[in-house]
Amino acid sequence: RLKELEVPKLGDSDVHVKMLAAPINPADINMIQGTYAILSPLPAVGGNEGVGEVLEVGSRVTALKPGDWVIPADAGLGTWRTRGVFPEDLLLKVPRDIPLLCAATLSVNPCTAFRMLADFETLAPGDSIIQNAANSGVGQAVIQIARASGLKSINVVRDRPDLPKLVERLMTLGADHVVTEEMLRKPEMKEIFKSIPKPRLALNCVGGKSTTEMLRHLQPKGTMVTYGGMAKQPVMVPVSAFIFRDVRLRGFWMTQWRKDHAQDQESVARMMDALCQLIQRGQLTAPACTEVPLQDYKAALEATMKPFVSSKQILLL
């Protein structure tokens, strides 16, 4: 529910932030449902991502000043609010010259896409990747970062009534091929691999049959990274894929990466700089968004949980 709270007193190392915009992500819903791997102590404010403007800083704060834009440095900040007072080390400064919606959706999906493309296989321009849930926030970021890096992308989506419209939107973002899950097991896939190499990297956000079919097209010794489970079904892998093709199965969780790199702020800064430069050059845009005033949060939460929604709900604060 929507509640009025007192803004806490500003401590020496604190930053008073006016939140500007915050998306609703699947992980936010899972946290509210109590099924996510991290849960905030109750009572809690929802929202793990967003952008705010610094209003005031404590006397010991050195890296931020009033007027700066900031995003959460980690999950669990509670961004669905109009104002908040946070310790300086829980915030990251971002440039003010990037679009508001890009900043609001920067800390989860683009970071996940960036890390998965960089950390599991050494990919060179001309190499290809394959991913399912290609119309998700991460999927859209993967398409654009891959294109900017000279990589080819094969993008798998579920069949739907407005499929041609979705295919066109993903191709406009830079997708090389868009196929449905049913097409993965059809001979037409051979046509695709006449012009591009088989992928060394597969990104899985679905699980179940979609994963098994996608795995067929992975190169020997290739890697499949699972970062979501939208089908709520286990990953099924034929024994032959392990024995004869030596495929590797890995997992990725952005929150864990941040924990592992808490003492390595240089890696975090390099990633954020790279992403902000892509945004400034127009090579990375925000996912398709629907902007919703905070008081209409119930409608936004309901819309997020509907199937086949390709637009991210963004609370305007």
XYZ file of C-alpha atoms in Angstrom, residues 20 50-54 63-65 67-71 91-107 268-281:
45
model
C 12.612 10.422 -10.166
C 15.643 3.480 -10.279
C 17.216 6.917 -10.571
C 17.065 9.877 -8.203
C 18.451 13.380 -7.841
C 20.622 14.352 -4.860
C 31.726 11.841 -4.106
C 28.242 13.342 -4.480
C 26.759 16.846 -4.484
C 21.958 18.000 -8.416
C 23.822 14.737 -9.157
C 21.850 11.780 -10.500
C 22.278 8.510 -8.586
C 21.206 4.875 -8.984
C 24.582 4.930 -4.403
C 26.384 5.253 -7.745
C 26.615 8.525 -9.639
C 25.491 8.489 -13.291
C 25.759 11.218 -15.949
C 22.814 13.628 -16.122
C 22.986 13.789 -19.915
C 21.553 10.291 -20.443
C 17.761 9.886 -20.903
C 15.815 9.517 -17.643
C 14.392 6.088 -18.551
C 17.870 4.803 -19.491
C 19.180 5.868 -16.072
C 16.141 4.372 -14.282
C 16.670 0.972 -15.952
C 20.483 0.912 -15.918
C 21.531 -1.004 -12.813
C 32.016 -1.631 -11.356
C 33.105 1.821 -12.628
C 34.456 0.331 -15.905
C 31.150 -1.449 -16.547
C 29.036 1.631 -15.760
C 31.265 3.843 -17.931
C 31.023 1.409 -20.854
C 27.222 1.253 -20.581
C 26.810 5.025 -20.209
C 29.029 5.570 -23.273
C 26.844 3.179 -25.301
C 23.772 5.162 -24.172
C 25.427 8.508 -25.012
C 26.324 7.193 -28.497
